[in-house]
Coordinates of C-alpha atoms and ligand atoms in Angstrom, one line a residue:
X1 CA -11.3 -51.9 -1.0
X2 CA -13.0 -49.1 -2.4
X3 CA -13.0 -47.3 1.0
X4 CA -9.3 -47.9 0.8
X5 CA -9.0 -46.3 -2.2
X6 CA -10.5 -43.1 -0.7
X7 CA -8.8 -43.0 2.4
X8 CA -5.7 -43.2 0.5
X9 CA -6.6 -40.7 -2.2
X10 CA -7.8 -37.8 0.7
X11 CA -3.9 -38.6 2.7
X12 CA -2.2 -38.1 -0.6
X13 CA -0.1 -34.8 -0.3
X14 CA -1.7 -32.1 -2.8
X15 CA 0.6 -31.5 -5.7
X16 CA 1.1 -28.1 -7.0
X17 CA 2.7 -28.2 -10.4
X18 CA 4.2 -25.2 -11.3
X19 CA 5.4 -24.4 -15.1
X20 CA 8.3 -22.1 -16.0
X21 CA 10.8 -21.6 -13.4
X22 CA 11.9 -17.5 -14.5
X23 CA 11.5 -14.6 -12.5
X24 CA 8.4 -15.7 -11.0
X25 CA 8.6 -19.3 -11.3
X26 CA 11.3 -19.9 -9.5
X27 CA 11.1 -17.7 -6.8
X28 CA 7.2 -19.3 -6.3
X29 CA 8.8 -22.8 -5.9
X30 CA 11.9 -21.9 -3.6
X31 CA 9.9 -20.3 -1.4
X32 CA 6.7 -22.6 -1.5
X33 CA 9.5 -25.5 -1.0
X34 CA 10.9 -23.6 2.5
X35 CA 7.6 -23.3 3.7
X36 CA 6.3 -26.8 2.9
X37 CA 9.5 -28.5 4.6
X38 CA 8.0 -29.2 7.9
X39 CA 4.2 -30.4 5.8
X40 CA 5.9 -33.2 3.5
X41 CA 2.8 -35.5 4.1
X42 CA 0.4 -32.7 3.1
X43 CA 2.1 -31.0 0.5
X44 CA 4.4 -31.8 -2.8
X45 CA 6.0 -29.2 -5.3
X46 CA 7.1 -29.4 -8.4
X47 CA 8.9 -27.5 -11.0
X48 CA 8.8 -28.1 -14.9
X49 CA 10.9 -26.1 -17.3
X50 CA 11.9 -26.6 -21.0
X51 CA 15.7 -25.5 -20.0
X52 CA 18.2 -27.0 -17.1
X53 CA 19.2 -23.6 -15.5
X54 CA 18.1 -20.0 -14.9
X55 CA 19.5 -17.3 -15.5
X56 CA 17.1 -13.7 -15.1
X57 CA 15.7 -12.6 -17.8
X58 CA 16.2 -8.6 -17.0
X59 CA 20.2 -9.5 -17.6
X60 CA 19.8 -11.1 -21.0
X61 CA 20.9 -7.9 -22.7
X62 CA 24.1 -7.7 -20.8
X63 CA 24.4 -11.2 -21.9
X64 CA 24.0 -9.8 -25.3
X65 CA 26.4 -7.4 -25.4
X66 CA 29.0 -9.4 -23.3
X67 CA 29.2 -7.2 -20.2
X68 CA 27.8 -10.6 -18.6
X69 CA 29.1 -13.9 -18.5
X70 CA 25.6 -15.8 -18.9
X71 CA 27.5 -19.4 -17.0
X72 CA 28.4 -17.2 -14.2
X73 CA 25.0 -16.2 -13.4
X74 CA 23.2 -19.6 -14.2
X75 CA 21.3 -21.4 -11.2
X76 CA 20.5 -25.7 -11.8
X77 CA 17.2 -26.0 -11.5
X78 CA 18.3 -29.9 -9.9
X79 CA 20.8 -28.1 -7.3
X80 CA 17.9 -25.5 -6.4
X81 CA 15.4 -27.8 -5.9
X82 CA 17.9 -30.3 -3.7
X83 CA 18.2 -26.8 -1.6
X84 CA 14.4 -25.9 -1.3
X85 CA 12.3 -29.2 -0.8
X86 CA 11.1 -29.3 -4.8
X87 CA 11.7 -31.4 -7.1
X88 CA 12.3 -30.8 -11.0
X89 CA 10.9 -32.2 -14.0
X90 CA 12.7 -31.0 -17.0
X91 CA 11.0 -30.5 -20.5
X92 CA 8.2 -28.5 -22.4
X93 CA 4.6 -27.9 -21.5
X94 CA 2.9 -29.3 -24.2
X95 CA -0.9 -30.4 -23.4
X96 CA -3.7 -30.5 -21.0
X97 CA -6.5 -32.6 -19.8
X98 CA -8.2 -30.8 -17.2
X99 CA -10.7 -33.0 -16.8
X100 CA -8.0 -36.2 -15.3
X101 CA -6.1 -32.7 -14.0
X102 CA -2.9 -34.3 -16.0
X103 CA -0.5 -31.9 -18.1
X104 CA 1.6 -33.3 -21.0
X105 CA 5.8 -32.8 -20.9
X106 CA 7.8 -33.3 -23.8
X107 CA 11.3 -33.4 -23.9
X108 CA 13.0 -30.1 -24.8
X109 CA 16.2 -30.0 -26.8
X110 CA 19.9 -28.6 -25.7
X111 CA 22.1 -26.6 -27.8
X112 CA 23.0 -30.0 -29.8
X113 CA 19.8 -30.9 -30.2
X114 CA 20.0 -33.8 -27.5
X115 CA 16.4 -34.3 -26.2
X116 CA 16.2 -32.9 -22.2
X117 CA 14.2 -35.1 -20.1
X118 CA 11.2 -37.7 -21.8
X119 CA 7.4 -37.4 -22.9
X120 CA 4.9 -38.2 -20.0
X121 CA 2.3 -36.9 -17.9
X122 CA 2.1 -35.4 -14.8
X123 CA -0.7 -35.1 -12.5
X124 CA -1.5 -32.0 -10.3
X125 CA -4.1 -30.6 -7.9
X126 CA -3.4 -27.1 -8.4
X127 CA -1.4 -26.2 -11.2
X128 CA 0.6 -23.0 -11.7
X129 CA 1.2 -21.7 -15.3
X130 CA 4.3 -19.1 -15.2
X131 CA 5.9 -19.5 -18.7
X132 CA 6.5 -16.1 -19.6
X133 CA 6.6 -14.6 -23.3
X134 CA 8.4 -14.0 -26.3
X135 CA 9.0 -11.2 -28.3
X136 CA 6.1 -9.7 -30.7
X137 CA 6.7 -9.3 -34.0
X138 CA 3.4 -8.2 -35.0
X139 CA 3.9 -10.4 -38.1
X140 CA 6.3 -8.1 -39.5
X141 CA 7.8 -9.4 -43.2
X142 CA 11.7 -10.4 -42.6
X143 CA 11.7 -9.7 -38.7
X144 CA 11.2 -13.7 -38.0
X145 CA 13.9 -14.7 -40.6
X146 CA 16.5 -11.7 -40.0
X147 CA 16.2 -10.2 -36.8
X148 CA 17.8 -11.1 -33.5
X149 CA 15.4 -12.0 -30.5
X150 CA 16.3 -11.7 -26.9
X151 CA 13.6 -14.1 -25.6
X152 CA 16.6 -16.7 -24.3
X153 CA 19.8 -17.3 -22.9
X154 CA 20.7 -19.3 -26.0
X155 CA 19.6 -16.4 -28.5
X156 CA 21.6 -13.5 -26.2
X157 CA 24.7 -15.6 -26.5
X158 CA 24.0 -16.1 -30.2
X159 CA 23.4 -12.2 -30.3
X160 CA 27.2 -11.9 -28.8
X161 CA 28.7 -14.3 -31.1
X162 CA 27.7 -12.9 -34.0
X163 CA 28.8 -9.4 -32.9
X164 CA 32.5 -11.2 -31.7
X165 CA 32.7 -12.8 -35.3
X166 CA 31.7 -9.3 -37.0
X167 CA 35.1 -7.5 -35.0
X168 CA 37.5 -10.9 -35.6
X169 CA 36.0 -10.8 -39.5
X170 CA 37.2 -6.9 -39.5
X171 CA 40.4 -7.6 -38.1
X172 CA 41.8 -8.8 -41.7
X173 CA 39.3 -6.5 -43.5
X174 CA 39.9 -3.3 -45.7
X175 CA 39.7 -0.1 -43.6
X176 CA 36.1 1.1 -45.9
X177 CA 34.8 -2.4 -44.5
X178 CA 35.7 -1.7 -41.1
X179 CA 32.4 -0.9 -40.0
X180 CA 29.3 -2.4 -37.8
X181 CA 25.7 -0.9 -38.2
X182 CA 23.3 -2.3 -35.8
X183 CA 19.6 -1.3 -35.8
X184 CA 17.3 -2.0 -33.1
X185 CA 13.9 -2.1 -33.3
X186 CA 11.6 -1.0 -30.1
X187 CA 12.8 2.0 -27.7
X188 CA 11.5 0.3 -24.9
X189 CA 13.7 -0.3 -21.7
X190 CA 14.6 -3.7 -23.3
X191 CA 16.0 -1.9 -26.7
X192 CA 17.0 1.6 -24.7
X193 CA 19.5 -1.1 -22.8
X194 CA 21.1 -3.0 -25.2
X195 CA 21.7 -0.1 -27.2
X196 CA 23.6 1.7 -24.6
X197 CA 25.3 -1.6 -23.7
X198 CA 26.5 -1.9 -27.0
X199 CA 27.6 1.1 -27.3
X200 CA 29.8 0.9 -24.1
X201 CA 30.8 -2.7 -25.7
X202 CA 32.5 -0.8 -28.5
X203 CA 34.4 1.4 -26.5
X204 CA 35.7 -1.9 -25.0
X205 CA 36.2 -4.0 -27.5
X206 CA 38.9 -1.7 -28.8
X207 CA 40.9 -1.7 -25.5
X208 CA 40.9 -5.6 -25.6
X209 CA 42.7 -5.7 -29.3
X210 CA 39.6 -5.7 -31.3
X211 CA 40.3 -2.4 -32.5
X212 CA 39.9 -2.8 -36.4
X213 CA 36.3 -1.3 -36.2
X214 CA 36.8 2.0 -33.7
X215 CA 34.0 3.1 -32.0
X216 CA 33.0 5.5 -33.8
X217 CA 33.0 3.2 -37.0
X218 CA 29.9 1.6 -34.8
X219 CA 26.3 3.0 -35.9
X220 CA 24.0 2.2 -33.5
X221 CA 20.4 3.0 -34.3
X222 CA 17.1 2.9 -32.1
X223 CA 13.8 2.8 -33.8
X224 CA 10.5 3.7 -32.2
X225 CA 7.1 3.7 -33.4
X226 CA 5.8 6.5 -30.5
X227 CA 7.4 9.8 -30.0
X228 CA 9.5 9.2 -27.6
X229 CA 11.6 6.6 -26.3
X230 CA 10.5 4.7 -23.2
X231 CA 6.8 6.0 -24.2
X232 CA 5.2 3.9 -20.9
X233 CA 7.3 6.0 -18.5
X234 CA 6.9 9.1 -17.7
X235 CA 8.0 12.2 -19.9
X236 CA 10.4 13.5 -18.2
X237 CA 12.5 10.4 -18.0
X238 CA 11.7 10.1 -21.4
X239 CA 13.4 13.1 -22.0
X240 CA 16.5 12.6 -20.1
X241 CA 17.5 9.3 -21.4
X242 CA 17.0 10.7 -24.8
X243 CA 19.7 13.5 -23.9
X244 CA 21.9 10.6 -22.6
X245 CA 21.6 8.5 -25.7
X246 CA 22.5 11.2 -27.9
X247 CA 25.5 12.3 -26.3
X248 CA 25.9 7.9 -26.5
X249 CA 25.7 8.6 -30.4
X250 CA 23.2 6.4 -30.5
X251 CA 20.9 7.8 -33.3
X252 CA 17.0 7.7 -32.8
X253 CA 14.4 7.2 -35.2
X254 CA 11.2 8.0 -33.6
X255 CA 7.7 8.1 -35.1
X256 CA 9.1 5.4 -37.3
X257 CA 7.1 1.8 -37.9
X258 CA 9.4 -1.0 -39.7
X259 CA 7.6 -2.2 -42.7
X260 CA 9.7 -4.7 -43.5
X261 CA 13.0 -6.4 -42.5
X262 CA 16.1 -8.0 -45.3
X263 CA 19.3 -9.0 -45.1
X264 CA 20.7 -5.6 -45.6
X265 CA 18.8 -4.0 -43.4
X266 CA 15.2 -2.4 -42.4
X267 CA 12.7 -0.2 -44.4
X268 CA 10.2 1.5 -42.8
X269 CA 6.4 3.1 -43.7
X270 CA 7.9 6.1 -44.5
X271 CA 10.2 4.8 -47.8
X272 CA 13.6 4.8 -45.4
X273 CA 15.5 2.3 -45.4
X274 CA 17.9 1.9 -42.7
X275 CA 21.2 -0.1 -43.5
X276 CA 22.2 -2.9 -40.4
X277 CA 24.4 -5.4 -40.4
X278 CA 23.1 -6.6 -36.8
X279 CA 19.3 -6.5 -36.4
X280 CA 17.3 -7.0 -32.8
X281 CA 14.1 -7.2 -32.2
X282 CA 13.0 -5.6 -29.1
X283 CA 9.2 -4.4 -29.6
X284 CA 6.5 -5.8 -27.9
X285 CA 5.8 -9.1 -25.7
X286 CA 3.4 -11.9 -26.5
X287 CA 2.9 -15.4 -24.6
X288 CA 3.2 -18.8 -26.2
X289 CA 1.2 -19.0 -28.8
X290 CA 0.0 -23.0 -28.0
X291 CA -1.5 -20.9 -24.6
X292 CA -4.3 -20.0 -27.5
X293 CA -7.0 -22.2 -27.1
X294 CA -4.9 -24.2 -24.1
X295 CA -7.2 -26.3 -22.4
X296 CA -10.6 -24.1 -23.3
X297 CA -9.3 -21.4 -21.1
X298 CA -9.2 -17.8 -21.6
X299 CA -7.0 -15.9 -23.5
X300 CA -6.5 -12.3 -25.1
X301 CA -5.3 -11.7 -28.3
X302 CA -1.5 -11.7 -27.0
X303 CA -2.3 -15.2 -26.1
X304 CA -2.1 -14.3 -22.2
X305 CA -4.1 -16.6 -19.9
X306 CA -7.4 -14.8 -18.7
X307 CA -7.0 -14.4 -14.7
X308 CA -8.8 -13.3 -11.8
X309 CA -7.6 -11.3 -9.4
X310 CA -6.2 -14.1 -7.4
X311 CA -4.4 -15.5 -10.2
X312 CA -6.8 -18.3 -10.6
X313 CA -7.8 -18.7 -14.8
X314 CA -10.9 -18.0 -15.0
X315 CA -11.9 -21.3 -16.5
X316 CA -10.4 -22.7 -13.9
X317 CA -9.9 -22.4 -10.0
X318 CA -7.3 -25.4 -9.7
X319 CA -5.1 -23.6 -12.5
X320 CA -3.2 -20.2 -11.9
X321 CA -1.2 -18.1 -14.2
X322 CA 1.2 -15.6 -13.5
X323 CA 3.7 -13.2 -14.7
X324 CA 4.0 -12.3 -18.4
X325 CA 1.7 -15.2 -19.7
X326 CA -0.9 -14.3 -17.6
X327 CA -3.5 -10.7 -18.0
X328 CA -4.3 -9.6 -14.5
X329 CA -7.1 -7.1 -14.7
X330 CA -7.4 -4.9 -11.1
X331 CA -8.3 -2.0 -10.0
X332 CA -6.1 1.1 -9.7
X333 CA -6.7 3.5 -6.5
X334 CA -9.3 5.3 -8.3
X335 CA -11.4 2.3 -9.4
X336 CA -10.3 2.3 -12.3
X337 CA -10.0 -0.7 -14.4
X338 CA -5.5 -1.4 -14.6
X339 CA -3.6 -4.5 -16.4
X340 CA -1.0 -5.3 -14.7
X341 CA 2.2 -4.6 -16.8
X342 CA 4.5 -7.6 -18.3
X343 CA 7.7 -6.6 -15.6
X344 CA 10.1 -8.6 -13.4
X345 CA 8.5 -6.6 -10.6
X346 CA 5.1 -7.4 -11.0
X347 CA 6.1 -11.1 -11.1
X348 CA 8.2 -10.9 -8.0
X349 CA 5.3 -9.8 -6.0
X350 CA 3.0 -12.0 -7.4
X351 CA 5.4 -15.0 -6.7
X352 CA 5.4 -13.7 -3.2
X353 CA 1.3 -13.6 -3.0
X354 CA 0.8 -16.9 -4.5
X355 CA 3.3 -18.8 -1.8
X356 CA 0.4 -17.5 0.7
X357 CA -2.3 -18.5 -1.0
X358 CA -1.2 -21.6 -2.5
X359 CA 0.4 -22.6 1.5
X360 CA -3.3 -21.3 3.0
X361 CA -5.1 -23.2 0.5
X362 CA -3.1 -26.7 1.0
X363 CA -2.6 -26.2 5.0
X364 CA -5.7 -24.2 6.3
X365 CA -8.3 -24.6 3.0
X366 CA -8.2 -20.6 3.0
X367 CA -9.2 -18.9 -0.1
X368 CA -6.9 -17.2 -2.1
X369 CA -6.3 -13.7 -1.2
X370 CA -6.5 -10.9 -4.4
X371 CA -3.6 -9.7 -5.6
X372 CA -2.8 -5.5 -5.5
X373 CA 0.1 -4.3 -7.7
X374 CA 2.5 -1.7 -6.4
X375 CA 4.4 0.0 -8.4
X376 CA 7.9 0.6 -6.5
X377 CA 8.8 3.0 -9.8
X378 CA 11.2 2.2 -13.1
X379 CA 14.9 2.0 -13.7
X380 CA 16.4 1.8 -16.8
X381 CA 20.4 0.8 -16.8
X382 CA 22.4 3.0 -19.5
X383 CA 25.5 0.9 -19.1
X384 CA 27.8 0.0 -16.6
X385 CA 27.9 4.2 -16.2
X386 CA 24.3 5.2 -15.0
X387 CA 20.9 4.8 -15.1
X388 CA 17.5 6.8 -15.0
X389 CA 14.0 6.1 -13.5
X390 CA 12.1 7.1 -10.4
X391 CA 11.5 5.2 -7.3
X392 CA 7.7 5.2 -5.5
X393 CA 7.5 4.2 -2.2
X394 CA 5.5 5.4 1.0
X395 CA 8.7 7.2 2.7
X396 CA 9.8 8.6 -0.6
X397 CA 7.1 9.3 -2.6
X398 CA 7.4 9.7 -6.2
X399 CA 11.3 10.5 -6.9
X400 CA 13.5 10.8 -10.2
X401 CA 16.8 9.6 -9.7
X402 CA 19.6 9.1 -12.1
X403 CA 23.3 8.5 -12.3
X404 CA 25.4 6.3 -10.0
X405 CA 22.5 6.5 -7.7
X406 CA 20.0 5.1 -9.8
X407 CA 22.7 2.1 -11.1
X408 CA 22.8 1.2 -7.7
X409 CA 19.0 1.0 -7.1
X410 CA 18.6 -1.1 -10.6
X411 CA 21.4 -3.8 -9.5
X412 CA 19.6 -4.0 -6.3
X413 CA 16.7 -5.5 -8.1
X414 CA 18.7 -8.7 -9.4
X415 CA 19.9 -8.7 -5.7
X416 CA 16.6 -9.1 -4.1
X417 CA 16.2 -12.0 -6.9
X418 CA 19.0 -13.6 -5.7
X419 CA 18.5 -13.1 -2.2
X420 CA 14.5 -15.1 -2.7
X421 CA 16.7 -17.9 -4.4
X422 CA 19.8 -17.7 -2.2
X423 CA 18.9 -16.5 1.2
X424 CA 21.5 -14.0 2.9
X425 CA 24.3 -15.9 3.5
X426 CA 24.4 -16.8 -0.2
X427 CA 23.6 -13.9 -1.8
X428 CA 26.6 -12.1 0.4
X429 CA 28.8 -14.6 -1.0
X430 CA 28.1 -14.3 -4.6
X431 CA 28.5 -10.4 -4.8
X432 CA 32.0 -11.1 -3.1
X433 CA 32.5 -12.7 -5.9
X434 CA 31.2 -10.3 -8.1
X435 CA 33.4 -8.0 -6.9
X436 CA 36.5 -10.1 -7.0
X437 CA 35.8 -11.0 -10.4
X438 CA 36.2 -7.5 -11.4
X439 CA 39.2 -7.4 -10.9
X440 CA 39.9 -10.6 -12.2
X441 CA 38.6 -10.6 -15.4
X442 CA 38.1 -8.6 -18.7
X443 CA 34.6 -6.6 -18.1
X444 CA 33.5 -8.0 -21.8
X445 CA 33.1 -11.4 -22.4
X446 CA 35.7 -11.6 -25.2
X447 CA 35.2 -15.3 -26.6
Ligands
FAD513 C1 16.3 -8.1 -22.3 C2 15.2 -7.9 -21.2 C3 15.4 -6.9 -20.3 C4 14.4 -6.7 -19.3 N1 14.5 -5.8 -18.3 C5 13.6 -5.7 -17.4 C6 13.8 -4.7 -16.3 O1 14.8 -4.0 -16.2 N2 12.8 -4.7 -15.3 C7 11.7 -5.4 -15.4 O2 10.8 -5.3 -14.5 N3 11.5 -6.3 -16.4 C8 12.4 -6.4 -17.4 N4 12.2 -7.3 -18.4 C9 10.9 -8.1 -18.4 C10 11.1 -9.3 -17.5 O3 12.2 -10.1 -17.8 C11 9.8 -10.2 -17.5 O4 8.7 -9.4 -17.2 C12 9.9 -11.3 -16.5 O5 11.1 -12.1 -16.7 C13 8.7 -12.2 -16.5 O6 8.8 -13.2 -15.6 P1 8.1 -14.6 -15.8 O7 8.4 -15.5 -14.6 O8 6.7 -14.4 -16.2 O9 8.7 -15.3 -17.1 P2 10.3 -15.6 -17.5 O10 11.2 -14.9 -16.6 O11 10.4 -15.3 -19.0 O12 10.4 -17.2 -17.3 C14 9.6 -18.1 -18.1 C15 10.2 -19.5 -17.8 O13 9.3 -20.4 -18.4 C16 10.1 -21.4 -19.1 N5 9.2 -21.9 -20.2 C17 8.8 -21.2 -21.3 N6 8.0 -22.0 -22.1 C18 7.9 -23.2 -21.4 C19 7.2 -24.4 -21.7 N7 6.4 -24.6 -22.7 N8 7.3 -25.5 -20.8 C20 8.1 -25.4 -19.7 N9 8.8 -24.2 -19.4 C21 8.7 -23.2 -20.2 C22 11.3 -20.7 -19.6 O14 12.4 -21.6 -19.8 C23 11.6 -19.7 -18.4 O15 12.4 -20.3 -17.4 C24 13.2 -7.5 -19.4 C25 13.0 -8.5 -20.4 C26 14.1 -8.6 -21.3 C27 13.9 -9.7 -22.4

């Protein structure tokens, strides 16, 4: 009987759990899913996420702003993993024992507050932890109670329906009250972004009937602790999104740390106080804080899981973290010691590199391979009119581009996304529509 047991246990397929299906998530199980098609008996996946869809989180200040419907670009996680060979498990990441190698779900709640999926526990042989971050407050008084995030779907959209309401309230409002002031804190490309986004937004909204508050009855301010804006690129990009975001009228605050944040508005170290009606958040990235202490594995004081070079914790070789919950320590081509940076691309690539390690480990019981970052450069969208950034590659070298040019590079990032999730045929299909919609359509979401 016992032997039975055995036998039966070693013809088990391995299960791979993997947790949060974003940018990386999701690509890692579509693509695991593909190749595991034809090895059913030896391999299962699964994906567990607190929320029913996807959407990419590099779009979520377009959702912001309205310049993108979030339902039109939502995958189901259930229709993906129909597609791919997967299967889905919705609800929160809430526990571990990895002793019994069991995680703990509970449910999540939708919009109504309706629980999503029920409590239980799942077992895994290798378990993959991709559950990205939220934004970092650094504790600051006010920010938590009157600031905006833009960690989720559900808060851009809030983010847009509060800005809707603020133009419908002015509609019947006395011309000294038709005004917006919007402050956003962190000059990062997350904050550069939305601000120019907005900014094109208020041009819009006028054209569509909202024209009670003009745009230039919308102040739209950028604050920055560093120097400069985008102070992890380079300077010279630095420099010319500055000029861009000036002609934008976008006024910038730099060398300026928010103190604390009230209803009316922000005051900073220096004694200024900054009127907003509209506050965001945009500074800073930290993971979950429950990842602290998660387990007894490793984590730095962001609360990012501790990981080797092959992704593995390392607490842990059965468990593997990735993307912005995870801090990937390798080196650089001079030998010296380089964290991998929280970024969509760094995830993509190390979606890519885990499918072959996790497939060689299950099929062939190959070690995992070490993953070695490559940084294909940095875009940063200034509306639907241009972007900045440079591109790195081995046939072009280090280049700036801006412009048309460089929109075109930065949409062609969300198009490799889709083509992982999609495949060709798909992806073809959906910028069609894309394109018809254009015409179609207002180019703000107006309700
Ligand atoms: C507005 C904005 C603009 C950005 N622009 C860019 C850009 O232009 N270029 C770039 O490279 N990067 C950009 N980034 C950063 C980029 O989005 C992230 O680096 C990337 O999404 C990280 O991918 P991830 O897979 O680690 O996590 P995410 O994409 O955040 O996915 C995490 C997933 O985990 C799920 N989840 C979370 N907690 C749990 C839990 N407890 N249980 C189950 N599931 C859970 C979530 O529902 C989500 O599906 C931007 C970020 C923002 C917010």
């Amino acid at each position: 009987m016992q032997d039975k047991t055995v036998s039966e246990e070693q013809n088990r397929p391995h299960h791979i759990i993997v947790v949060g299906g974003g940018a990386g998530g999701l690509e890692l199980v579509t693509r695991l899913g593909r190749k595991m098609k034809h090895h059913r008996n030896k391999c299962r996946v699964t994906l567990v996420d607190a929320n029913m869809t996807h959407i990419w989180k590099p779009l979520l200040h377009e959702v912001a702003s309205g310049a993108l419907n979030s339902f039109d670009d939502e995958l189901s996680y259930m229709a993906q993993a129909r597609w791919n060979n997967f299967s889905f498990v919705p609800g929160r990441l809430a526990g571990i024992n990895r002793d019994t190698k069991t995680i703990q779900i509970e449910p999540s709640q939708d919009k109504k507050g309706n629980p999503i999926g029920t409590a239980r526990d799942l077992a895994y042989d290798t378990l993959v932890i991709s559950i990205g971050s939220k934004t970092n407050d650094f504790g600051t008084k006010g920010a938590a109670e009157h600031c905006q995030f833009l960690d989720s779907r559900e808060q851009a959209e809030q983010f847009h329906a509060r800005l809707l309401s603020r133009y419908f309230r002015a509609q019947s409002e006395s011309a000294e009250q038709q005004k917006l002031r919007i402050a956003i804190i962190g000059a990062g490309a997350t904050g550069v972004e939305l601000a120019a986004e907005l900014r094109h937004a208020s041009e819009e909204l006028t054209e569509w009937g909202l024209d009670a508050i003009t745009a230039d009855n919308v102040e739209i301010n950028l604050i920055e602790g560093a120097n400069r804006v985008l102070p992890v690129l380079s300077e010279r990009i630095s420099n010319g999104v500055q000029q861009e975001l000036q002609k934008m009228n976008i006024r910038l605050h730099l060398n300026t740390l928010v103190s604390q944040v009230t209803a009316e508005g922000l005051e900073t170290h220096g004694g200024e106080v900054i009127e907003a009606d509209l506050k965001v958040w945009a500074a800073g990235i930290r993971a979950p804080s429950f990842l602290a202490g998660f387990g007894g594995l490793e984590t730095n004081r962001l609360n990012q899981l501790l990981v080797k070079p092959t992704l593995q914790t390392t607490m842990d070789d059965n468990i593997y973290a990735f993307g912005d919950c995870a801090s990937c320590t390798i080196k650089d081509k001079k030998g010296n010691d380089f964290t991998v940076p929280p970024r969509a691309q760094a995830a993509h690539q190390q979606a890519s590199l885990l499918t072959k390690s996790l497939a060689n480990l299950v099929l062939k019981g190959k070690e995992p391979k070490a993953y070695c970052y490559r940084d294909y450069g940095s875009l940063v969208s200034l509306s639907n009119r241009s972007a900045v950034g440079n591109l790195m590659g081995s046939l072009t070298g280090n280049i700036n581009i801006e412009g048309k040019l460089a929109r075109m590079f930065y949409i062609s990032l969300y198009r490799m996304h889709q083509l992982t999730l999609y495949g060709k045929r798909r992806t073809a299909f959906l910028l069609l529509r894309d394109l018809l919609e254009r015409s179609t359509q207002p180019r703000l979401k107006l309700h």
